[in-house]
Coordinates of C-alpha atoms in Angstrom, one line a residue:
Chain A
X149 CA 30.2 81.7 11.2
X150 CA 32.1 84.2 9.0
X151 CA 33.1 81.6 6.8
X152 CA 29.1 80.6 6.4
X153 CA 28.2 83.6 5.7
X154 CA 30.8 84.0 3.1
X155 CA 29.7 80.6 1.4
X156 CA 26.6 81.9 1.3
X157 CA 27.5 85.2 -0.4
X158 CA 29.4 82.7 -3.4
X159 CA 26.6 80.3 -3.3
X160 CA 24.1 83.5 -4.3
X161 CA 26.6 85.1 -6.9
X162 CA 27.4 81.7 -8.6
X163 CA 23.5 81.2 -9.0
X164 CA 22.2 83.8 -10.3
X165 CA 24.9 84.3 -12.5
X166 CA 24.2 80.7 -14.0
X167 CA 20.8 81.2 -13.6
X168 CA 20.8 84.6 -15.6
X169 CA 23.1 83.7 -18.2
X170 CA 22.4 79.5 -19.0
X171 CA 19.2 78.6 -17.7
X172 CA 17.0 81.4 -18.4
X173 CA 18.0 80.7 -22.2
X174 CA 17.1 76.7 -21.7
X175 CA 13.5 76.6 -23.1
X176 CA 13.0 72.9 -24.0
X177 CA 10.2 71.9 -26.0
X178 CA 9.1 75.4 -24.8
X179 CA 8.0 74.0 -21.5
X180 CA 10.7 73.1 -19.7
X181 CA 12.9 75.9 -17.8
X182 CA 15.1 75.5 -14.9
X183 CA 14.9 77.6 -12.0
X184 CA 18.3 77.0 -9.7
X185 CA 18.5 80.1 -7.9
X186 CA 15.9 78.9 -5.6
X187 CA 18.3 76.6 -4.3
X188 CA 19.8 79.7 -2.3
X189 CA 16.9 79.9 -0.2
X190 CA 16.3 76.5 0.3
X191 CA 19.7 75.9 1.7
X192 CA 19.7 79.3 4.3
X193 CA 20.1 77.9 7.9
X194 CA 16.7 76.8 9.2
X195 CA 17.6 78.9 13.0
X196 CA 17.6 82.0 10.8
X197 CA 15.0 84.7 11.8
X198 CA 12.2 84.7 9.4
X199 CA 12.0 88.3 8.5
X200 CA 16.1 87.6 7.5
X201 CA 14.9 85.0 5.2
X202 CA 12.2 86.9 3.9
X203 CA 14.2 89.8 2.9
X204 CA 16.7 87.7 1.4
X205 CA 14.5 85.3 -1.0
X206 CA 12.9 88.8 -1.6
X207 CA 16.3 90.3 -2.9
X208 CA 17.1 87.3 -4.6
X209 CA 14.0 87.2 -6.7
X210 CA 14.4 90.7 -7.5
X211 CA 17.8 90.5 -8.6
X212 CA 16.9 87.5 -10.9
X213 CA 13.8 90.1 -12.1
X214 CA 15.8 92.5 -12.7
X215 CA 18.3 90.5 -14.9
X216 CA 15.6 88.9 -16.4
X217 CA 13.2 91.6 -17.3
X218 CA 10.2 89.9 -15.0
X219 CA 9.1 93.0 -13.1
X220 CA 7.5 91.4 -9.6
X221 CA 7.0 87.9 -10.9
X222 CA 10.1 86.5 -9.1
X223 CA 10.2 88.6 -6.4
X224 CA 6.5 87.8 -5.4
X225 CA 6.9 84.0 -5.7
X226 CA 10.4 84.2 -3.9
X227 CA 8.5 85.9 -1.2
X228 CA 6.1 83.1 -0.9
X229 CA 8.4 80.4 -1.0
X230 CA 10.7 82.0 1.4
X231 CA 7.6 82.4 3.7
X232 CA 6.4 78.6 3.4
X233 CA 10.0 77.4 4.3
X234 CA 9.5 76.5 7.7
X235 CA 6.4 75.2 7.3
X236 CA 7.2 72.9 4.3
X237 CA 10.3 71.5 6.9
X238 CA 7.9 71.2 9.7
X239 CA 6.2 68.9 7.6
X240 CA 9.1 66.2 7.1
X241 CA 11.3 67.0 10.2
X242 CA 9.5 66.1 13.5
X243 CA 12.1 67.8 16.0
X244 CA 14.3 70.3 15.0
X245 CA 16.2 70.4 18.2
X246 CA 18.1 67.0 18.1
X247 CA 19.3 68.3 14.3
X248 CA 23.1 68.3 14.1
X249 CA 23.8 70.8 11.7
X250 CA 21.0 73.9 11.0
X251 CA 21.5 73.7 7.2
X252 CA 19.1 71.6 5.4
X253 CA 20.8 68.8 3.9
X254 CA 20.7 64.8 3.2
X255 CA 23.6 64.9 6.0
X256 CA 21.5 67.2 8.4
X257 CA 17.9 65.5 7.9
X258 CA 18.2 62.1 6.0
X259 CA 18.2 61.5 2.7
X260 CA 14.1 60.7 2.5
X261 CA 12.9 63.8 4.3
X262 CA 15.7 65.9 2.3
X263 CA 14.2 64.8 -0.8
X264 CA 10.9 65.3 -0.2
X265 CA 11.6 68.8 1.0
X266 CA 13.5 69.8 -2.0
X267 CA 10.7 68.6 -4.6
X268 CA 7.9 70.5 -2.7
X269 CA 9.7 73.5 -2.2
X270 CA 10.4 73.4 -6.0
X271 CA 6.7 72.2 -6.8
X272 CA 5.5 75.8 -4.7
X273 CA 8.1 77.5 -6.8
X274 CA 7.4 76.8 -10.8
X275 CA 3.6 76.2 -9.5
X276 CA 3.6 80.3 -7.8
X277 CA 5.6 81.7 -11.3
X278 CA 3.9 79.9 -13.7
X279 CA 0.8 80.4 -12.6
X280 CA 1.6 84.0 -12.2
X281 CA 3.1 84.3 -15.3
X282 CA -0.2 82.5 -17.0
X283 CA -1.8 85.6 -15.5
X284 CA -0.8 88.0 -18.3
X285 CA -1.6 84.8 -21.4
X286 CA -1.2 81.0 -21.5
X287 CA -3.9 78.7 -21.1
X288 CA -4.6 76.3 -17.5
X289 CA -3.3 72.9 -19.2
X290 CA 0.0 74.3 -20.9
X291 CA 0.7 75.8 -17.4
X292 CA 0.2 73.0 -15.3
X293 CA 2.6 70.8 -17.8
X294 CA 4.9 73.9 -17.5
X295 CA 4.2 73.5 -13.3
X296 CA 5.7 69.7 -13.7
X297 CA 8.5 70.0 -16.2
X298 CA 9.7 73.1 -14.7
X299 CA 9.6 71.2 -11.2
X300 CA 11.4 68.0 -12.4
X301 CA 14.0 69.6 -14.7
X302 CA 15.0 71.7 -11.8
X303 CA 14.4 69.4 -9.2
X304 CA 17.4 66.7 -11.3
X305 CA 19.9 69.9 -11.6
X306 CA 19.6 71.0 -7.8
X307 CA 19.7 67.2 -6.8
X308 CA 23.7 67.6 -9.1
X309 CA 24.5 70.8 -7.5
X310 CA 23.7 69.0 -4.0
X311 CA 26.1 66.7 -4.5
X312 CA 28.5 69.1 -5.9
X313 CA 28.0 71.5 -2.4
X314 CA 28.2 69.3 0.1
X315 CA 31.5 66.7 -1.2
X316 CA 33.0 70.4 -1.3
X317 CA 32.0 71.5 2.0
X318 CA 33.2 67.6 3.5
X319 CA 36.9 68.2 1.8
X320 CA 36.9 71.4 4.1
X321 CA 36.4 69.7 7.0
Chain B
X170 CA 1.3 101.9 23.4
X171 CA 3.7 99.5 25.5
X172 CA 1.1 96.7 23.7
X173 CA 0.6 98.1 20.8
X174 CA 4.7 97.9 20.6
X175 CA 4.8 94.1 21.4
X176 CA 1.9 93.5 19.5
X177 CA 4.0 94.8 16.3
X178 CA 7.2 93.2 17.1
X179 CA 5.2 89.6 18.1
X180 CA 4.0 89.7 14.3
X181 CA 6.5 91.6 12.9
X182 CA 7.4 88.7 10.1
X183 CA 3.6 89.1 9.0
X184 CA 4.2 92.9 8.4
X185 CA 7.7 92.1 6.8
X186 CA 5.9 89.7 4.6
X187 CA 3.2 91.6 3.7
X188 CA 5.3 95.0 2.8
X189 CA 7.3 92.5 0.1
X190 CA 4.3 91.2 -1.8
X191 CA 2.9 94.4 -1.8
X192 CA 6.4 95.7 -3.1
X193 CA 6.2 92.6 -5.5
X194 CA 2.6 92.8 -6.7
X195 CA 3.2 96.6 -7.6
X196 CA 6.4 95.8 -9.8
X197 CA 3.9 93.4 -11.8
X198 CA 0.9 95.5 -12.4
X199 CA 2.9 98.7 -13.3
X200 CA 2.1 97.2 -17.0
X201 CA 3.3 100.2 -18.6
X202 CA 6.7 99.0 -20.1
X203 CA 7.8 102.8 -21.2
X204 CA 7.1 103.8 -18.0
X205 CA 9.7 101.9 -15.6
X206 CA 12.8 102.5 -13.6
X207 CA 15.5 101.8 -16.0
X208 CA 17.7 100.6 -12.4
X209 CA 14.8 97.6 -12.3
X210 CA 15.5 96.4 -16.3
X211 CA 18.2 94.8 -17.8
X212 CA 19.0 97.9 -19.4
X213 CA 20.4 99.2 -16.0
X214 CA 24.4 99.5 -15.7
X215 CA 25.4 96.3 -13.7
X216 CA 23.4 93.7 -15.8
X217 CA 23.9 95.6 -19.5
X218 CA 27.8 94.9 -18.4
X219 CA 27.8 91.4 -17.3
X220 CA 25.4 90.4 -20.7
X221 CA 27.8 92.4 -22.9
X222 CA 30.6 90.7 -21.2
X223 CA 29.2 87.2 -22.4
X224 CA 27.7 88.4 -25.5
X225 CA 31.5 89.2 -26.1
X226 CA 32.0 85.5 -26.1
X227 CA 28.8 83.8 -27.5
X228 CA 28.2 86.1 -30.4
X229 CA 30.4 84.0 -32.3
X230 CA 28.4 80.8 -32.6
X231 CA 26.0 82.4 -34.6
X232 CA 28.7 84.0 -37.0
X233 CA 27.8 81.2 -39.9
X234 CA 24.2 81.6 -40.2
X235 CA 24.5 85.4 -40.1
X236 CA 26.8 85.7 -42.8
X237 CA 24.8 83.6 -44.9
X238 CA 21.6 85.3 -44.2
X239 CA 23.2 88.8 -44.8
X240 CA 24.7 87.3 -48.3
X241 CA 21.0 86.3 -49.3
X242 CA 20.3 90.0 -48.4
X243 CA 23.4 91.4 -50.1
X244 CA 22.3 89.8 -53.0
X245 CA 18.7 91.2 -53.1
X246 CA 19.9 94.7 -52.6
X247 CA 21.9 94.1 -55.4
X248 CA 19.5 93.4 -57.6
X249 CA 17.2 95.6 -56.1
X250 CA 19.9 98.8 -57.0
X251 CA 20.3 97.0 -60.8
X252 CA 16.6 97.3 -61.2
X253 CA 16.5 100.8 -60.0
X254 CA 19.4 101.8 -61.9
X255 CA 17.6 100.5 -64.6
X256 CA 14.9 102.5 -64.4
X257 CA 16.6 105.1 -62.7
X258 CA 17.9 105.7 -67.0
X259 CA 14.9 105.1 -68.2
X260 CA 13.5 108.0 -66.1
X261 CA 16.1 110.1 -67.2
X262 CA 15.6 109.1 -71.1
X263 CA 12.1 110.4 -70.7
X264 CA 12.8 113.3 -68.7
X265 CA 15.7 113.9 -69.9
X266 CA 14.8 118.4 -70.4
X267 CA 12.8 118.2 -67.1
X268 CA 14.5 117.7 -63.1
X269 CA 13.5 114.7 -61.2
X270 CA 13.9 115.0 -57.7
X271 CA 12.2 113.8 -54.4
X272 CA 11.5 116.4 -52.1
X273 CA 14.0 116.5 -49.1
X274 CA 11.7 116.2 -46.1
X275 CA 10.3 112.5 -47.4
X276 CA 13.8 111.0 -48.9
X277 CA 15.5 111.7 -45.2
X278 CA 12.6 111.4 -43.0
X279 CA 14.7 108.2 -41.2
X280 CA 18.3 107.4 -39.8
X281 CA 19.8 104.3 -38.7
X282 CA 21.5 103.1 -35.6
X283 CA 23.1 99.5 -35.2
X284 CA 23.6 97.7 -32.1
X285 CA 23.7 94.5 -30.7
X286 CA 21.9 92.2 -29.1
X287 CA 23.3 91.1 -25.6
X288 CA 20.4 89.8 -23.8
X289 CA 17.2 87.8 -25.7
X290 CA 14.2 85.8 -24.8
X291 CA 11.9 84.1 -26.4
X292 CA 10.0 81.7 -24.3
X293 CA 8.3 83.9 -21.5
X294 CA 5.0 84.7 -21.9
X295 CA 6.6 88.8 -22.5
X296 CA 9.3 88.5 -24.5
X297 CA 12.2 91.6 -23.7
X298 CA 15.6 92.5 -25.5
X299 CA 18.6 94.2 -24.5
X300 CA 20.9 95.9 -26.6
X301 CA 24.4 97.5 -26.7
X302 CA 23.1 101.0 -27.4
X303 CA 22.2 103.6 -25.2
X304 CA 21.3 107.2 -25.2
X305 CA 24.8 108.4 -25.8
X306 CA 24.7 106.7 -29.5
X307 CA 21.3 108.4 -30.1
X308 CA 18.6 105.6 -29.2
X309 CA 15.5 106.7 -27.6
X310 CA 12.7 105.6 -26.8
X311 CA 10.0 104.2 -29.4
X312 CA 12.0 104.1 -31.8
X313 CA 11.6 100.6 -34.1
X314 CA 14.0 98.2 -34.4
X315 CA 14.5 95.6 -36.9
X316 CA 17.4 92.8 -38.3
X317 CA 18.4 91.6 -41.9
X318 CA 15.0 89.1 -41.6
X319 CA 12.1 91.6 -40.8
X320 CA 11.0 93.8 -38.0
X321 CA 12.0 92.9 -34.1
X322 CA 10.1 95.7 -32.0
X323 CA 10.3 98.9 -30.1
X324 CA 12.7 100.5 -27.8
X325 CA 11.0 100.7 -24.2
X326 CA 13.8 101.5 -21.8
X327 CA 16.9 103.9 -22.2
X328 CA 19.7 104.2 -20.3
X329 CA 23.3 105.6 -21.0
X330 CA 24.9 102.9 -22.4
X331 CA 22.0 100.0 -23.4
X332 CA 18.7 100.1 -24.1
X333 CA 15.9 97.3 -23.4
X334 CA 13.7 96.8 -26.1
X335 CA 10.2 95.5 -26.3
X336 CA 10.3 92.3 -28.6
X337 CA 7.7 91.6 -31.1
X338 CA 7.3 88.1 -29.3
X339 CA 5.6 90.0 -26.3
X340 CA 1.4 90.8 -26.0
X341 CA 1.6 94.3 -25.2
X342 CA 2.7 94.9 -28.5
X343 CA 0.6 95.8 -31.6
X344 CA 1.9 96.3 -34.9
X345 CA 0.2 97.6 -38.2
X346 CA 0.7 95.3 -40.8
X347 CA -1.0 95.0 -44.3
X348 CA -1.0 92.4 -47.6
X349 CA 1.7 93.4 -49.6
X350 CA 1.1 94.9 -53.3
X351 CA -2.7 95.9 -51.4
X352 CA -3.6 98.2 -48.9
X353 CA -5.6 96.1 -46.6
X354 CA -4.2 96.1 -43.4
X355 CA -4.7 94.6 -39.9
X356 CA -3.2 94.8 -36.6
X357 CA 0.0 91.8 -36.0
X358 CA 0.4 90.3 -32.3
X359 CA 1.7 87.3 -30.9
X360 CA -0.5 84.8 -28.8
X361 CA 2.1 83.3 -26.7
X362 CA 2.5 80.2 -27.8
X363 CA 5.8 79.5 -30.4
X364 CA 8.1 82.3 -31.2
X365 CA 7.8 81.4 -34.9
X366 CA 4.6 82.7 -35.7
X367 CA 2.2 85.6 -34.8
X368 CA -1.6 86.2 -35.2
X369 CA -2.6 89.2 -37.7
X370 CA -6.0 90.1 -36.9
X371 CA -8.7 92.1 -38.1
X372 CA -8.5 91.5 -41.8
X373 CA -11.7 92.4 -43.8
X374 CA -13.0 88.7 -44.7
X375 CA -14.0 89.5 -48.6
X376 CA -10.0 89.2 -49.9
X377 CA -8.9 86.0 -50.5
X378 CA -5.3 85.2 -48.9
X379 CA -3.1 83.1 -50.4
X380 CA -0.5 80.8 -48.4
X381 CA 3.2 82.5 -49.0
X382 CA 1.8 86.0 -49.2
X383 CA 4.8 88.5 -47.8
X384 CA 2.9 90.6 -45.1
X385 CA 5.1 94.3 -44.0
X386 CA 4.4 96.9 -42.2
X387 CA 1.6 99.7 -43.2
X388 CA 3.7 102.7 -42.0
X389 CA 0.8 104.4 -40.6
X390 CA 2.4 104.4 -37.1
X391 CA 5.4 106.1 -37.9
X392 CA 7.3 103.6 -35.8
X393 CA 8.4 101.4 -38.8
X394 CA 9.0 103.1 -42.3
X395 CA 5.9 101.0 -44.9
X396 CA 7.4 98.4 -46.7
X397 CA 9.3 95.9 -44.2
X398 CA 9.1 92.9 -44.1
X399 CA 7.1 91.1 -41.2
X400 CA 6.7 87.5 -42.2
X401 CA 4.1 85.5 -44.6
X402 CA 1.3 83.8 -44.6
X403 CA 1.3 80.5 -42.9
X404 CA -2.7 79.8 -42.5
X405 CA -6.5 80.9 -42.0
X406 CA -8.1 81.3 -38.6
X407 CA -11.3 80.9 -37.0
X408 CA -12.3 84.0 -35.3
X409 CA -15.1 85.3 -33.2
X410 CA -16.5 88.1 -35.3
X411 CA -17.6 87.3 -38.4
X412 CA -16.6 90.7 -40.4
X413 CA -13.3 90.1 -39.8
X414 CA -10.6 87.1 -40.0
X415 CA -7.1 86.6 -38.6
X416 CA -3.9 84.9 -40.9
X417 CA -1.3 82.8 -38.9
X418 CA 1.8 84.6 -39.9
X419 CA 5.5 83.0 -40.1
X420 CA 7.9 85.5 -38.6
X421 CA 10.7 86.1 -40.9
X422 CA 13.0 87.4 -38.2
X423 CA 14.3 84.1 -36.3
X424 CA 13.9 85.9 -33.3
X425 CA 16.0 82.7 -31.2
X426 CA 19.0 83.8 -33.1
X427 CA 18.9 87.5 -33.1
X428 CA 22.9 89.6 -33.3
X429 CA 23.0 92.7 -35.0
X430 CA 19.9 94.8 -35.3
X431 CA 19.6 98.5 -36.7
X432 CA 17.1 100.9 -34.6
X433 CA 15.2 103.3 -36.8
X434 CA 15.0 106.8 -36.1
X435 CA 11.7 108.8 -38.2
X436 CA 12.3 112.4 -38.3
X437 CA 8.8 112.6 -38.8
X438 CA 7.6 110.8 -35.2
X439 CA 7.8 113.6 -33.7
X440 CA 5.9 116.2 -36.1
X441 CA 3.7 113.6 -36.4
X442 CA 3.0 113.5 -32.8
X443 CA 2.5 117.3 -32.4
X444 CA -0.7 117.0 -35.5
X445 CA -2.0 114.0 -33.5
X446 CA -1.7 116.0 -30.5
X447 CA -3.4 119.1 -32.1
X448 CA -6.5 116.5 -33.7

């Protein structure tokens, strides 16, 4: 359990510090911009209370606002995604109960229904923050190519920190 | 009560959720970018340290560039103090019984400050960026802030040792700008959409403009002294009112590869604050 939590506490540091100092500077064609951190909250233990995961994808997004100069845009769309989580798994994972570990990953739900809940929590994520950033300017079809080269861009990099996480964790065991 | 009590635990992830968005949705409407915590900016201790950390490192990829741009510049000052030493005799052959001197209040009505960029964006729809300076060297805020290219925008956010600074690549600011060598002037700001150019607006529609025209600043804000350089003209615009027409202007500050800035301090702000005040 300790150890967990204490995976979880590197897990958040290494993120936002990439997140922070690489990809908030990747810009390409001025669409594209990956969003990683969110891979925090899409790995916390699906067993966690919910007000535990809303406070964290709360703190995360503020932390990434505050690094970032984003005052409420992250936090507010952290908030929602962290909110939608267990909805969003409900969709692809029938029963919970017979899962073997609590963790979302391919190991713990399959590799189809894994997928498919990675790409739509990211979709909710660049679709919440880009269309609150197109709030303050931007126009609706800039934003909605924004919304799906945000989503796949990100989408590719968490698939390669996936990988990276999990071959770690199976060398521990 | 007993119900009351189980009624708020039952939902009490609604309530949780509900206290963060409004937490959330406050942080984003408090527009007001002079008016924030400096703990919730990048100009707060623990971020200004990590982005001067890496700055540390990736300042030098830029080191070529730089050094040509401020040779170009070198060079123009140069000129620039041959000219005016030029004239600077002939002023003195004229007047050579008579004492020409400027009055003290306008010659050192500004001071300089460098500092460096650690953090930069360009590609959000409000553009922010954080320098190495704080208070403790003498930056405050609304002071302007420019680079060897042109202007780059105001101080928002002070804090002891860094200072976040609101980028000209960012809608809530406005900057005076007129034609240079006439005295037509219009307001500059940037629609969003490539950090390369901004929109100047509100130019009386009788002038003609030509395409390469150097646009600076007008000075009548006190901000930025007259006379820098903003950009020039890249093209005409449609725009709604008919009295008026807007330029596309080409930046001349490459605001993706920003290092070393200076932040301008007037002597005058201030004075001039107090008249406005009393008007």
């Amino acid at each position: 359990m300790a150890r967990q939590v204490l995976q979880f506490i590197v897990l958040f540091a290494v993120l936002i510090l990439v997140q922070v100092l690489v990809c908030n500077n990747i810009s390409i064609f001025n669409v594209a911009t990956p969003f990683i951190f969110i891979y925090f909250i899409i790995r916390l233990p699906i067993d966690m209370r919910i007000n535990w995961v809303l406070t964290l994808s709360f703190l995360t997004g503020l932390v990434v606002d505050i690094f970032s100069d984003t005052q409420g845009m992250n936090s507010l769309a952290c908030t929602l995604l962290g909110a939608s989580r267990n909805t969003v798994f409900g969709l692809y994972v029938g029963r919970r109960d017979e899962l073997v570990d609590m963790v979302p990953s391919v190991r713990s739900i399959g590799i189809a229904a894994y997928m498919k809940y990675l790409l739509t929590m990211t979709l909710l994520y660049c679709a919440v923050i880009t269309f609150v950033e197109a709030f303050t300017l931007r126009d609706a079809l800039l934003s909605l190519l924004r919304v799906v080269c945000c989503t796949v861009l990100s989408f590719v990099i968490m698939l390669g920190i996936d990988s990276f996480v999990n071959t770690k964790n199976e060398k521990g065991l | 009560m007993r119900n009351l009590i189980s009624f708020l635990i039952r939902h009490s992830s609604w309530f949780v959720f509900l206290f963060y968005v409004a937490v959330s949705l406050l942080l984003l409407f408090r527009n007001n970018p002079y008016q924030q915590y400096v703990y919730l900016t990048s100009a707060n201790a623990v971020s200004a340290s990590v982005y001067k950390g890496v700055s540390s490192v990736t300042s030098y990829f830029n080191l070529h560039s730089i050094n040509r741009d401020l040779q170009e510049r070198n060079a123009l000052l140069e000129m620039e103090v041959i000219d005016l030493r030029h004239r600077l005799d002939e002023c003195r052959i004229l007047l050579s019984a008579d004492s020409l001197s400027l009055p003290d209040s306008v010659a050192r009505s500004y001071e300089y400050h460098f500092a460096s960029v650690i953090n930069n964006s360009v590609s959000k729809p409000m553009n922010y960026i954080t320098i190495d300076k704080g208070s403790s060297d003498g930056i405050e805020p609304e002071m302007g802030v420019v680079d060897q290219n042109g202007v780059v925008g105001i101080v928002s956010v002070v804090s002891e040792h860094a200072a976040r600074v609101i980028s000209l690549l960012n809608p809530n600011m406005r900057l005076s700008c007129k034609v240079k060598n006439s005295d037509y002037f219009g307001s500059l700001y940037w629609d969003g959409s490539s950090p390369y150019y901004a929109i100047l607006e509100e130019m009386p529609r009788h002038i003609t403009y030509h395409k390469g025209d150097t646009i600076i600043t007008s000075g009548y804000s006190a901000v930025f002294p007259e006379g820098l350089i903003v950009g020039t003209i890249e093209s005409g615009m449609r725009t709604k009112d008919d009295n008026f027409i807007a330029l596309k202007v080409k930046l001349s500050t490459d605001f993706t590869r920003l290092s070393t800035v200076r932040a301008i301090k007037s002597k005058l702000t201030d004075e001039l604050k107090e008249i406005e005040k009393e008007g």
